[in-house]
Structures are given as structure tokens and as C-alpha cells.
Coordinates of C-alpha atoms and ligand atoms in Angstrom, one line a residue:
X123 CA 3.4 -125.7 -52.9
X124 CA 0.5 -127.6 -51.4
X125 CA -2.4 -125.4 -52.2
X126 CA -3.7 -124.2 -55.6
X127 CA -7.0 -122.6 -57.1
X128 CA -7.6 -122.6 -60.6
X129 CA -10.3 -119.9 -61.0
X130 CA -12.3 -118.3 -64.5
X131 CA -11.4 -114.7 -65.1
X132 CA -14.3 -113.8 -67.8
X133 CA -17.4 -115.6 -68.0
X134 CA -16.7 -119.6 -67.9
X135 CA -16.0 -122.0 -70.3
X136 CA -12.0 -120.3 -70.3
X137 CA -10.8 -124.0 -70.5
X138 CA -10.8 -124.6 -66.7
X139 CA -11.0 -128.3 -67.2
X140 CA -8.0 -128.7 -69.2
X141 CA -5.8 -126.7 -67.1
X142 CA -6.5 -128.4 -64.1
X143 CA -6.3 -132.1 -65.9
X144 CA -2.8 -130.4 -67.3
X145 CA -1.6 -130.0 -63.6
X146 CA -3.2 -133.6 -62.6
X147 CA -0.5 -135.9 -62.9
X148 CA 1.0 -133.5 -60.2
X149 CA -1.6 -133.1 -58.0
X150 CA -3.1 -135.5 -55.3
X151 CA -6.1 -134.1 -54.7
X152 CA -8.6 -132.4 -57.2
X153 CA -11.5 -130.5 -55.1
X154 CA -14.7 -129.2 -56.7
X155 CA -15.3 -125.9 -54.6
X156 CA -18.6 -124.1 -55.7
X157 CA -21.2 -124.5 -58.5
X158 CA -23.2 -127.7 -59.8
X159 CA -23.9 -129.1 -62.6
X160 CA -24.3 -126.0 -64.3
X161 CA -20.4 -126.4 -65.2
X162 CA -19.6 -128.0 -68.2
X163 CA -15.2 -129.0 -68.2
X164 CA -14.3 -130.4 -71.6
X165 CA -11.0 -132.3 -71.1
X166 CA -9.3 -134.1 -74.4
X167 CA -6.6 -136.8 -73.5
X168 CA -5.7 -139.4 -76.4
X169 CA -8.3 -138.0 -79.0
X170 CA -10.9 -138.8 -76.6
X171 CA -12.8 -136.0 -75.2
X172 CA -14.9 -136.1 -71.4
X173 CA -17.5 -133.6 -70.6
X174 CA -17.6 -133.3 -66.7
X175 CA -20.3 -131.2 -64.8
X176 CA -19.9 -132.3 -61.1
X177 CA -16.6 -134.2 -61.1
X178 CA -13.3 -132.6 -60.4
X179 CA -11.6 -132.7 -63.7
X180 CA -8.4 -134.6 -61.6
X181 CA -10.7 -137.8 -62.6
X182 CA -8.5 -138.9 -65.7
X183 CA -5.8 -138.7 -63.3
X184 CA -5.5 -142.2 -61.5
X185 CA -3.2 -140.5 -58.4
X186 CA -5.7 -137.8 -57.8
X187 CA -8.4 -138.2 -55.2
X188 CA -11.8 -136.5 -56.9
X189 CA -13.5 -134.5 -54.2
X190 CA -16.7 -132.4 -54.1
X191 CA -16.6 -129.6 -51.5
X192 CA -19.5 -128.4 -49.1
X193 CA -19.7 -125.6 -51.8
X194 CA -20.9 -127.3 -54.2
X195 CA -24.4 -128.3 -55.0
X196 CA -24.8 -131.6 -55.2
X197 CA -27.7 -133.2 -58.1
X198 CA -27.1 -137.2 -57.5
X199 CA -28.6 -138.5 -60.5
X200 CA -26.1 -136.6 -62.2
X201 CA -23.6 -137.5 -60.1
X202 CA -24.1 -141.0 -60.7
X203 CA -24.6 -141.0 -64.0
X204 CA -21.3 -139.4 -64.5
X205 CA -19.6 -141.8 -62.5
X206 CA -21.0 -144.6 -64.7
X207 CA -20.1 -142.8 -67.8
X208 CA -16.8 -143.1 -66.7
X209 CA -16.7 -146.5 -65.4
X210 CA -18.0 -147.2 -68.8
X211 CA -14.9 -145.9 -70.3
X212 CA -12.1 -147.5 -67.9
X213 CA -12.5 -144.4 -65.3
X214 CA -12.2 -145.1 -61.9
X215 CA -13.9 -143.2 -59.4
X216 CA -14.5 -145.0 -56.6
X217 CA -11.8 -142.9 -54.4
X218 CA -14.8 -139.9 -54.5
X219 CA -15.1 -137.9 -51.3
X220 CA -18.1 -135.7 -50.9
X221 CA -18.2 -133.4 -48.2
X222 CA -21.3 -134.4 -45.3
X223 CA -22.2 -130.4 -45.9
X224 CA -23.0 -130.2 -49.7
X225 CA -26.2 -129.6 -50.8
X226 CA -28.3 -131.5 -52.8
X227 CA -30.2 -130.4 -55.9
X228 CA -33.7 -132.0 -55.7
X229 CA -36.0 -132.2 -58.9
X230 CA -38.4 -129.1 -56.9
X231 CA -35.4 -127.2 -57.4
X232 CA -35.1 -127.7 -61.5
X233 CA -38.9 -127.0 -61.8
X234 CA -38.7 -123.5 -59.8
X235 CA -35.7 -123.2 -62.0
X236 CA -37.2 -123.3 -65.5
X237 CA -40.6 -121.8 -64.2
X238 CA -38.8 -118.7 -62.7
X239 CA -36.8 -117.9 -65.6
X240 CA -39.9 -118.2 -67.9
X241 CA -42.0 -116.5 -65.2
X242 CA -39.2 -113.6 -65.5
X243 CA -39.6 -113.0 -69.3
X244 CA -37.4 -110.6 -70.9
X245 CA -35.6 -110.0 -67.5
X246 CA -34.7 -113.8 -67.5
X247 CA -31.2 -114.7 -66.8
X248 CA -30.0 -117.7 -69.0
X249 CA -29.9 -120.1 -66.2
X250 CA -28.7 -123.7 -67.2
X251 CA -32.0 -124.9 -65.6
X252 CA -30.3 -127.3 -63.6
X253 CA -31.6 -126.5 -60.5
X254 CA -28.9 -124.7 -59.1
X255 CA -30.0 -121.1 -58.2
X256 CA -33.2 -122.3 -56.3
X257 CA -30.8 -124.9 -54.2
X258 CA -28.4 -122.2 -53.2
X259 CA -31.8 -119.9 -52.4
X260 CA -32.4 -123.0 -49.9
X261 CA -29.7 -123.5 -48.6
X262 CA -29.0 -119.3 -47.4
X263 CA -32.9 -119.4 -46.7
X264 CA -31.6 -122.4 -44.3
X265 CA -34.3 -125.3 -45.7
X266 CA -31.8 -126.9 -47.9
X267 CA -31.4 -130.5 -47.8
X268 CA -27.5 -131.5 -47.3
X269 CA -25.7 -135.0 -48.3
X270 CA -26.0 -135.6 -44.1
X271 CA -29.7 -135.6 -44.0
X272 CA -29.9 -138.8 -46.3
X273 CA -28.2 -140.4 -43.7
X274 CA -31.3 -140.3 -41.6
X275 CA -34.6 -141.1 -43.1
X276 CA -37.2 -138.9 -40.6
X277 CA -35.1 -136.1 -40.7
X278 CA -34.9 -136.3 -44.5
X279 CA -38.5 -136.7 -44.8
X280 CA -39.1 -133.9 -42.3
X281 CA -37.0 -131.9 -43.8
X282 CA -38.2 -132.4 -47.8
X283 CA -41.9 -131.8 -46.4
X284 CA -40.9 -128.6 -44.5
X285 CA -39.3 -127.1 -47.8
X286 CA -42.2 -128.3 -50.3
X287 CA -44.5 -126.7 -48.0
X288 CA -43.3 -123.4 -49.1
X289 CA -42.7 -124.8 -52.6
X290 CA -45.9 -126.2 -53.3
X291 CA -47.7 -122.7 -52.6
X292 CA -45.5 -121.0 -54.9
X293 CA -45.5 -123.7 -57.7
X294 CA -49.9 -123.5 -57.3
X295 CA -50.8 -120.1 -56.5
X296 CA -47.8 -118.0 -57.9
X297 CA -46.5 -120.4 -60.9
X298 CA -49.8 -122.5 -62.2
X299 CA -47.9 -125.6 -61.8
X300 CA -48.8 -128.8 -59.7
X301 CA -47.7 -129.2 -56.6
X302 CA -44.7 -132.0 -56.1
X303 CA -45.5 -135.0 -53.4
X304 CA -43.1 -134.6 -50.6
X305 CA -42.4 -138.9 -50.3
X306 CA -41.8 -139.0 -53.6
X307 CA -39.2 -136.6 -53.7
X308 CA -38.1 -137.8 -50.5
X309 CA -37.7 -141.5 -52.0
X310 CA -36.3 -140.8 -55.1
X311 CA -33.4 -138.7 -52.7
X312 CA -33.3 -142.1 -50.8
X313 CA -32.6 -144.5 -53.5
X314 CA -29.5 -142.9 -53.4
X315 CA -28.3 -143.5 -50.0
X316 CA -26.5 -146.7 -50.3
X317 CA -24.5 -145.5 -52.6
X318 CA -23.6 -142.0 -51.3
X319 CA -22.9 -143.3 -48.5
X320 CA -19.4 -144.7 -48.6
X321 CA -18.2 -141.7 -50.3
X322 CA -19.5 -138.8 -47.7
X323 CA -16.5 -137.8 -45.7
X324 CA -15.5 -134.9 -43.6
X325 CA -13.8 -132.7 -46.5
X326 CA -12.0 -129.9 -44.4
X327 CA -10.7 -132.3 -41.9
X328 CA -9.4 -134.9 -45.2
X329 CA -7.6 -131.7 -47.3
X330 CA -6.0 -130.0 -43.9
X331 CA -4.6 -133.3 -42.8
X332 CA -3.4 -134.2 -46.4
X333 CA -2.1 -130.6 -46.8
X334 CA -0.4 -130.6 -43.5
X335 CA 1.4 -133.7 -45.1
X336 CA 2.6 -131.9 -47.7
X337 CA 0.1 -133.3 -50.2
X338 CA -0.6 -131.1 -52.9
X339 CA -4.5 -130.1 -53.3
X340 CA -6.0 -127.9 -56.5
X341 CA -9.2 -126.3 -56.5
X342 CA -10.9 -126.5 -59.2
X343 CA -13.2 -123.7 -60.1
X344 CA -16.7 -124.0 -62.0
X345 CA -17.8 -120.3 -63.7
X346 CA -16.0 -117.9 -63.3
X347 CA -15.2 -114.4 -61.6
X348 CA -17.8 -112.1 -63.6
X349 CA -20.1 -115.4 -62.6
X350 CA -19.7 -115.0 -58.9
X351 CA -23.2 -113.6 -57.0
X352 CA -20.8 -111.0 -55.3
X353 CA -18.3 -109.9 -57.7
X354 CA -19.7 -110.2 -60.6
X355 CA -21.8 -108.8 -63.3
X356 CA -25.1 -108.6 -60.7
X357 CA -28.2 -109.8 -61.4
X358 CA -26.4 -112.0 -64.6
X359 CA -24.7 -114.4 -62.6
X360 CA -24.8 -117.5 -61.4
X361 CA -25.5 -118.3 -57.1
X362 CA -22.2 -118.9 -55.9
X363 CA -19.3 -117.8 -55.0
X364 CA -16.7 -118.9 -58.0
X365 CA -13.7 -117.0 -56.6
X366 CA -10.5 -118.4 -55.7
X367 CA -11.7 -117.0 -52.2
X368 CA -14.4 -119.2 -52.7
X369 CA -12.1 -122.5 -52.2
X370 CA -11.8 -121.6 -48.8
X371 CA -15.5 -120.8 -47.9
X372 CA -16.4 -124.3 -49.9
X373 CA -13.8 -126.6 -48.7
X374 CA -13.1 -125.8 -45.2
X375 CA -9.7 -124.6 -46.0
X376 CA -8.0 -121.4 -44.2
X377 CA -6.7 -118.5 -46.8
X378 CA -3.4 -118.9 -45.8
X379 CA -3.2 -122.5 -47.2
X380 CA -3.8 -121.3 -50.7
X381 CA 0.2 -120.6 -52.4
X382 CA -1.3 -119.9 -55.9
X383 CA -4.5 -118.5 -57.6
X384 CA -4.4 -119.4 -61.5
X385 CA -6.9 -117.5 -63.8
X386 CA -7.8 -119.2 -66.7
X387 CA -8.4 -116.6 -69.5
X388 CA -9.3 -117.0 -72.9
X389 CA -7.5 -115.3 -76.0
X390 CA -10.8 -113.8 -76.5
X391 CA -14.3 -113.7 -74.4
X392 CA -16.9 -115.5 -74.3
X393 CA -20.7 -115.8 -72.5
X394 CA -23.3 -117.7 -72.2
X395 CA -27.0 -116.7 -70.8
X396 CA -27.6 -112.9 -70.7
X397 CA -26.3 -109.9 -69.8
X398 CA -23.5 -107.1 -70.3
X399 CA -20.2 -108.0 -72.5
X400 CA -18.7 -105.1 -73.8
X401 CA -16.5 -106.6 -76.7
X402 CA -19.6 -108.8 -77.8
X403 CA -19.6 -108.9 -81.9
X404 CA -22.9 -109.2 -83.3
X405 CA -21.3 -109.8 -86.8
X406 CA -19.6 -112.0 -89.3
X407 CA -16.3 -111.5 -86.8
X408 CA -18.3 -113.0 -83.8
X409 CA -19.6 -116.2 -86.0
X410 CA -16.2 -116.5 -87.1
X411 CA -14.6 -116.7 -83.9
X412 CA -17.7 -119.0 -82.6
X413 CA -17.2 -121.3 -85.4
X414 CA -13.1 -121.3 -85.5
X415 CA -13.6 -121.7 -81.3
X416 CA -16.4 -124.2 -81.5
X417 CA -18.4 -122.1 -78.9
X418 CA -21.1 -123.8 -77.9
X419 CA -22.0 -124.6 -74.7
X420 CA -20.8 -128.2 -72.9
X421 CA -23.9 -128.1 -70.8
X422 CA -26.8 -126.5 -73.0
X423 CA -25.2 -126.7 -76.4
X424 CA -26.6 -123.4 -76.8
X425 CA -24.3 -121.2 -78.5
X426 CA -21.7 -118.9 -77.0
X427 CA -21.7 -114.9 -77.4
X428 CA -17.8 -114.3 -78.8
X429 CA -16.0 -111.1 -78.8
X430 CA -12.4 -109.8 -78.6
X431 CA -10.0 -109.9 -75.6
X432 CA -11.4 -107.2 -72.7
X433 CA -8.5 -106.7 -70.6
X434 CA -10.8 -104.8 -68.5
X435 CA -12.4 -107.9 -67.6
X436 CA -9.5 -110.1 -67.0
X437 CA -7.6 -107.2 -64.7
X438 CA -10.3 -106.6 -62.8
X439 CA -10.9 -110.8 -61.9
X440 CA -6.8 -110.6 -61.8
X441 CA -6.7 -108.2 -59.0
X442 CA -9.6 -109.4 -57.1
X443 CA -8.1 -112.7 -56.7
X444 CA -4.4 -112.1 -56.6
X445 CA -3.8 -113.8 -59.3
X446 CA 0.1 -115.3 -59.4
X447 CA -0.6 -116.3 -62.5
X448 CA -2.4 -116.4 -66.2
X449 CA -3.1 -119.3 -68.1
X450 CA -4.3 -118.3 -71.9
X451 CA -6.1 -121.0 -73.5
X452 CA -7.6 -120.8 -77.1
X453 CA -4.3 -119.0 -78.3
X454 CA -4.8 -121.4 -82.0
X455 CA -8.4 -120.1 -82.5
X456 CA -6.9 -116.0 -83.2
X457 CA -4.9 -117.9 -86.1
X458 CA -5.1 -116.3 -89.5
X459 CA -6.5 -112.6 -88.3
X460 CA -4.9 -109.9 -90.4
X461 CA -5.1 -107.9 -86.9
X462 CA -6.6 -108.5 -83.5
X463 CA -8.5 -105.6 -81.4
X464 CA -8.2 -105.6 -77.9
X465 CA -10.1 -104.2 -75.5
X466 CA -8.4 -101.5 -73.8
X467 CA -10.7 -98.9 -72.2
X468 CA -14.7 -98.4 -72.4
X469 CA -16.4 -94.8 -73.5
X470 CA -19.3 -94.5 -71.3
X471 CA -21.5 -91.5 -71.9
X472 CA -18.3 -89.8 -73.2
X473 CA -16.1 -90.4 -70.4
X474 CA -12.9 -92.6 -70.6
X475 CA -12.8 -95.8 -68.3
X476 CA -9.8 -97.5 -67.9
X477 CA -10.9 -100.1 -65.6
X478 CA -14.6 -101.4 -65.5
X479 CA -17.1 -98.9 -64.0
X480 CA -18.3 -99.6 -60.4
X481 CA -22.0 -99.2 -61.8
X482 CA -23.6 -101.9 -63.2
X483 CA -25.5 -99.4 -65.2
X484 CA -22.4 -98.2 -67.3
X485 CA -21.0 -101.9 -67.6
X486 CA -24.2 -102.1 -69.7
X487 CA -23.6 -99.5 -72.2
X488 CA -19.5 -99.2 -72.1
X489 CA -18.3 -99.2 -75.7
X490 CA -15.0 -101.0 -76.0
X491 CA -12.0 -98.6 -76.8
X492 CA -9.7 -101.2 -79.1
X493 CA -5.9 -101.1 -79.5
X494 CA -5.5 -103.4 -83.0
X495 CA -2.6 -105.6 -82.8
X496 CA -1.1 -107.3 -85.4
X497 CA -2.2 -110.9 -86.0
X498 CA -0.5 -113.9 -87.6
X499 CA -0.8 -116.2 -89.6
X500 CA 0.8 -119.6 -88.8
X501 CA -0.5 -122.3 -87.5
X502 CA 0.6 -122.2 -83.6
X503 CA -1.1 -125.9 -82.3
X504 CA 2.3 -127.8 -82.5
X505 CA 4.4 -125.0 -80.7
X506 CA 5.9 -126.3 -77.7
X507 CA 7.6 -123.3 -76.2
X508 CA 7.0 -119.4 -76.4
X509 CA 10.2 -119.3 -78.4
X510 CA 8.2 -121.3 -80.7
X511 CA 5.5 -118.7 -81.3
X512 CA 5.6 -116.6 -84.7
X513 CA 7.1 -112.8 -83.2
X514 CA 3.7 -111.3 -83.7
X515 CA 1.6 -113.3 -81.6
X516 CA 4.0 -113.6 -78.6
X517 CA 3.9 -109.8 -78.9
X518 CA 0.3 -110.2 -77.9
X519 CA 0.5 -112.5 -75.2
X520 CA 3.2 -110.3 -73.7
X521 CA 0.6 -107.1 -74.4
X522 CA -2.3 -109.0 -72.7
X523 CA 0.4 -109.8 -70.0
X524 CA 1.1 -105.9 -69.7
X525 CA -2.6 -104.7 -69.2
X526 CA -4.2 -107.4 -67.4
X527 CA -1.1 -107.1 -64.4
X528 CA -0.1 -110.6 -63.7
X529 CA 2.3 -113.3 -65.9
X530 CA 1.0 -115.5 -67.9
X531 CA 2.7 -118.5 -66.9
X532 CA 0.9 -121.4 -69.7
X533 CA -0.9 -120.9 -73.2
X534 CA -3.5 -123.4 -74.9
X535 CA -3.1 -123.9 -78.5
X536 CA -5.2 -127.1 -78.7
X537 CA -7.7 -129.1 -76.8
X538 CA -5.5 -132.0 -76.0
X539 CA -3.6 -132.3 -72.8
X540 CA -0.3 -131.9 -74.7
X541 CA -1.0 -128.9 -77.0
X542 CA -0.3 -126.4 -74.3
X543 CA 3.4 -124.6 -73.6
X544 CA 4.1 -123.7 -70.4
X545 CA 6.1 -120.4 -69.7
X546 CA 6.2 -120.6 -66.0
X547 CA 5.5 -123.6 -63.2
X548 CA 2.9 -123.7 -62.1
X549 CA 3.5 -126.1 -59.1
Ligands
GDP868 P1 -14.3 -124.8 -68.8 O1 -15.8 -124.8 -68.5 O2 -13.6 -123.6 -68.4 O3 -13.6 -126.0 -68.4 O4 -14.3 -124.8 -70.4 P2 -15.1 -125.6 -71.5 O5 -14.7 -127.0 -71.4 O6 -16.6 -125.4 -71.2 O7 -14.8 -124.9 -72.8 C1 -13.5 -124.8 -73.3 C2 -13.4 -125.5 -74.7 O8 -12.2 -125.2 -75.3 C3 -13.4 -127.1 -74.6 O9 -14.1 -127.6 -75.7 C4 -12.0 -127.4 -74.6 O10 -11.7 -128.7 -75.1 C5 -11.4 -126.4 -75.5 N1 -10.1 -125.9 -75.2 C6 -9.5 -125.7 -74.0 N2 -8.2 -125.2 -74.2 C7 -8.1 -125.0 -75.5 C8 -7.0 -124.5 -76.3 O11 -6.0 -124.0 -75.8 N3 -7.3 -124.5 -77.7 C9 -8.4 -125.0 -78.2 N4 -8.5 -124.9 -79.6 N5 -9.4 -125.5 -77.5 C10 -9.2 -125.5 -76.1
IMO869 P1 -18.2 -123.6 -66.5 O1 -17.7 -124.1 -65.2 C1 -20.5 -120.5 -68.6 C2 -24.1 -119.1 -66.6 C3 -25.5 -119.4 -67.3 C4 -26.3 -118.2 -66.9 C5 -25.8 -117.9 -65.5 C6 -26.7 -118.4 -64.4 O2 -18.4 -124.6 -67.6 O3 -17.4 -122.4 -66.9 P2 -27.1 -120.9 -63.5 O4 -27.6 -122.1 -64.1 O5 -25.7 -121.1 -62.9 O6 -28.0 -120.4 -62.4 O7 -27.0 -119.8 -64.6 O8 -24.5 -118.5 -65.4 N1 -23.3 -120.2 -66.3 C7 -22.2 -120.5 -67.1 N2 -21.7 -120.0 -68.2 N3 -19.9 -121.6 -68.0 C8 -20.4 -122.1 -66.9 O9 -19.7 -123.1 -66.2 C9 -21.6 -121.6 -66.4 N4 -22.4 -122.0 -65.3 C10 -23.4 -121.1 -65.3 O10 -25.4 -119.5 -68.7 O11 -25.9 -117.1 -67.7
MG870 MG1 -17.6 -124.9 -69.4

């Protein structure tokens, strides 16, 4: 079973990071695919908890090789500073392989960032600000700056100038702002080089080989499906392509390597930035389950929209990327509800949806059709097994099971690395 994608089936933050650090000590590589530092992974091993935006959560996991895919773009002050974190706390990451293709986030990119959204108003899309929509724009618009082109200074230099020529007139004439000195960019890019260097490899050519070995490779997802610029909920998403499709595209790695696409879906849903989410709860209920959830973001700290369980949502991401199967994190957080809607259906202009609308237009103003079921009231964070489980909530994992059309194989009832049971392998 050498190749696996762990993918988000709502909006991000589904616990992605601790499912994949769950598989680590099984896995022996651990590839970021797509995304920046926009992701935020909150992994929890021996009461100690790691934030990671650019590393592959496999990190904590001494036999897994960290590696960042051409998909993913690449902000190297970030980078490093997360590797020193680390090294700060007895994390090794020397073995990091970053792929000669990646593109890098430079600091023109996080001002176009913050300037566009602000420039945009009410129409804004809750971007992190890290940079990372304006370095995918580059990179399609083909004046991106990749990993390679620190390798050679003229061509970097060249190649910074060419983009900031473009940049600079927008920045002046369309945004107000000053214009940004091409060397100085380039030399900030450059005092990373020595550095970088040892770690840039050819990433295709290292996961086929160590695939074709029989080496087991997981794909770590950042965001999520209803994230991805293609699939999801279009123009409120982020640049990328978060898919479990996506793996391939941002690794160099053929379709038919992939043997399993895990979602990663939350008990209930969650979103951060704007636009549409259906089961959103504007009331005491939505505090509730922010506060009981701790629902903040790990990159912004800015606090998470919470709503019940649209199995709209999760079907839709299920089907899109074959998912084999479910992993439900955040079980422990639906704790101590007398009973538990779940989104089953949307009324949209009085017409019944039972999957979501094709239009983005009636995603907007869909109004959640709920089937309550009953909730429970014991604590569930020491449970080890599904036989553990009080009868009522296993009777809504099994519900959730039945209407978003793939098995959930592993459930979260705590942040640690051992508060999860797990139904199904998953390797
Ligand atoms: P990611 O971006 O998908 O990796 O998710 P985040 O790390 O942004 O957010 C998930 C949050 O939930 C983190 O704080 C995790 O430590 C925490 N978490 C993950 N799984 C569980 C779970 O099953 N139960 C609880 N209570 N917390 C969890
Ligand atoms: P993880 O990997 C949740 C959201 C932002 C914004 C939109 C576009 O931790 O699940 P961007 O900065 O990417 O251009 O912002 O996407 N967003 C996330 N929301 N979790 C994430 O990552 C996210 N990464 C981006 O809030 O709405
Ligand atoms: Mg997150």
C-alpha cells in the first residue's frame, strides 16, 4: 500500500495534521503537495503541541523523510524559521527534500496580498495574507520565481526585475503603495541559498524510485476540497489545487500510484475567511461549539465560523476524490448536546436539494434541511474502540457514514496522537 493522500473534505482545519502524524510511524515519506504557509497543522504528541505551516506533519516522526512538493509554494523565511523552531525543540529536520520546481513566496507577493484584499472591500476574500494567491498568479502568468532559480544569481536577478516590473506599476499607479527595489528582493532571496541548497532535490524522480521500492509515501494535504480553485466554493477559495488529484499534479507522481484517498472530516464544520457555509450558526450554538472546539485559526488566530455536520459538503468532496475512506476528528467536542442536527438537504428558492447545487448562486442562499439526532452525554476522549462509544453517538457516526457514501475508517476524540480509535486500517 505504497501510496496515500490525506485530503480536507469541508473547509480546512479538519485535523489533517494529526491524522497524518497518526499514520507517521508507518510511513517513510511525508510529502507536502499544494498550498503554503497559509496551512496551519496542529499536531499534539506528549502534551506538547506543534503548529506547522510548510512542513509535512511526518516531521515528529524520526523514520519519515519531510518533503515539500513542486506544488507547493515555498516562503523561505518561514521555512527556516520553522526548521529552527524545531531544532529548538529536539526536531530534526535535516533529511528535508524540496522539489527544484516549487515556487517561492517573495515579500512583493505578501504586499499585493494584503493591498488586494483591502483594495477589494466588501468583496474581499479572507486571505491569510501570506502571500500565497499572488505567487500562484505568478507562477500560471509564468514570471514566478522557482527554488532552481536561486541556484543561479543572473538568472535570479533577471528574473525578480522582470516580475517587479509589472509589480511596481500596479503597487504605484493602481495601489498607492511604493514601489519595491528589485536587488533587494533579490538579496534577501539570496541569503538563502546556501542553505536551500543541500535540501533541493528532484522530488518525482526521489518518491517514484522510493515507491517502486515498496516504500510507503503519504500526501499530506493543506486546505481542503471546498478550498480548491477548481472544485470548490469559487471565488472563496484559496489558489491551488488541494485535492487528492492534486498529489499527483504537485509531486510528480502518476494517478495510478495513489491506493488510498483519506478525507479528514470534522464532526461538525468549520471556515475561516469568507464566503457560503450553509450550516453556519450565528448564535449561542455556534460560540458554543467554537469555544468547546477551540476554533480559532492556527495561522491567523482569527476565529472560526462553526456550524453543524453538512453531509452535503462532505459527499460531495467524498465523491470527487474517491474517497476509500473517512476519518472523523473532533468526535469529543459534540459531547453533552441533548441532540445534534445534521445537515441533510438545502431548500433553495423552495426547491429540495439533496446534493449541493451546481450554482454558486444557490450554494449562497441554501438553507440547511436538519435531521436531529440524538446526542450523548458521556465523555468519549478515553474510548479506544467504537465498541467503546456510548450507543447514541456511534449511531451517528454510522448515520454520517450512511449519507456522506464512504466508511469511516478512524475517529478523533482528543488532540493527542493516542486519543483516536481506529475502525479500519488505514495502511
Ligand atoms: P488541520 O489544518 O486540518 O491540520 O487542522 P488544525 O490543526 O488547523 O485544526 C484542528 C485542531 O483540532 C487542532 O487544534 C488539533 O489539535 C485539534 N484536533 C484534531 N483532532 C482532534 C480531535 O479528534 N479532538 C479534539 N478535541 N481536537 C482535535
Ligand atoms: P489548513 O491546511 C482553513 C482560507 C483563508 C481564505 C481562503 C484563501 O490549516 O486547513 P489564502 O491565504 O489561501 O489565499 O486564503 O482560504 N484558508 C484556510 N482556511 N485552513 C487552511 O489551511 C486555510 N488555508 C487557506 O482563510 O478564506
Ligand atoms: Mg489548519
Amino acid at each position: 500500500m505504497p501510496g496515500i493522500v490525506v485530503v480536507g473534505a469541508q473547509w480546512g482545519d479538519e485535523g489533517k495534521g494529526k491524522a497524518t502524524d497518526q499514520l507517521g510511524d508507518r510511513v517513510d515519506y511525508c510529502v507536502r503537495y499544494s498550498g503554503g504557509n497559509n496551512a496551519g497543522h496542529t499536531i499534539v504528541v506528549n502534551g506538547e503541541r506543534y503548529a506547522l505551516h510548510l512542513l509535512p506533519s511526518g516531521i515528529l516522526n524520526p523514520r519519515c523523510v519531510p518533503v515539500i512538493g513542486n506544488g507547493v509554494v515555498v516562503d523561505l523565511d518561514v521555512l527556516f524559521e520553522e526548521i529552527d523552531g524545531l531544532a529548538a525543540r529536539g526536531v530534526d529536520a535535516s533529511g528535508l527534500m524540496v522539489s527544484a520546481n516549487a515556487h517561492v513566496i517573495t515579500s512583493y507577493h505578501q504586499v499585493i496580498d494584503k493591498v488586494s484584499e483591502r483594495f477589494l472591500g466588501k468583496n474581499r476574500i479572507g486571505t491569510t495574507g501570506r502571500g500565497v494567491g499572488p505567487a500562484y498568479s505568478d507562477k500560471v502568468n509564468r514570471i514566478g520565481i522557482r527554488v532552481q532559480d536561486l541556484l543561479d544569481e543572473s538568472i535570479l536577478r533577471d528574473k525578480v526585475g522582470a516580475a517587479l516590473e509589472q509589480k511596481n506599476y500596479l503597487l504605484v499607479k493602481v495601489y498607492n503603495r511604493r514601489a519595491m527595489d528589485p536587488e533587494q528582493v533579490a538579496d534577501h532571496l539570496l541569503s538563502h541559498v546556501e542553505r536551500l541548497a543541500p535540501h533541493i532535490v528532484d522530488v518525482s524522480r526521489v518518491l517514484n524510485k522510493a515507491m517502486d521500492a515498496g516504500e510507503v509515501v503519504l500526501f499530506e494535504g493543506a486546505q481542503a476540497h471546498h478550498l480548491d480553485v477548481d472544485h470548490g466554493t469559487y471565488p472563496y477559495v484559496t489558489s491551488s489545487n488541494p485535492v487528492a488529484a492534486g498529489a499527483c499534479v504537485g509531486t510528480g507522481v502518476g494517478p495510478t500510484r495513489i491506493d488510498r484517498v483519506v478525507g479528514i472530516a470534522k464532526a461538525y464544520t468549520t471556515r475561516v475567511g469568507e464566503g457560503p457555509m450553509p450550516t453556519e450558526l450565528l448564535d449561542a450554538d455556534g460560540e458554543r461549539l467554537r469555544t468547546d472546539g477551540a476554533e480559532f485559526g492556527t495561522t491567523t488566530g482569527r476565529p472560526r465560523r462553526c456550524g453543524w455536520f453538512d453531509a452535503l459538503v462532505v459527499e460531495t468532496a467524498a465523491k470527487a476524490n474517491a474517497f476509500t475512506d473517512i476519518f472523523l476528528t473532533k468526535l469529543d467536542i459534540l459531547t453533552g448536546w441533548e441532540s445534534i442536527p445534521v445537515c441533510v438537504g438545502y431548500e433553495v428558492g423552495g426547491v429540495r436539494h439533496d446534493t449541493m447545487p451546481i450554482s454558486q448562486a444557490d450554494f449562497a442562499r441554501a438553507v440547511p434541511i436538519y435531521e436531529e439526532l440524538d446526542g450523548w452525554e458521556e465523555d468519549i476522549s478515553d474510548c479506544r474502540s467504537f465498541d467503546d462509544l456510548p450507543k447514541n453517538t456511534q449511531a451517528y457516526v454510522n448515520r454520517l457514514e450512511e449519507l456522506c457514501g464512504a466508511r469511516i475508517s478512524g475517529i478523533g476524540v482528543g488532540p493527542s496522537r493516542e486519543q483516536s480509535i481506529l475502525i479500519h486500517d488505514l495502511l
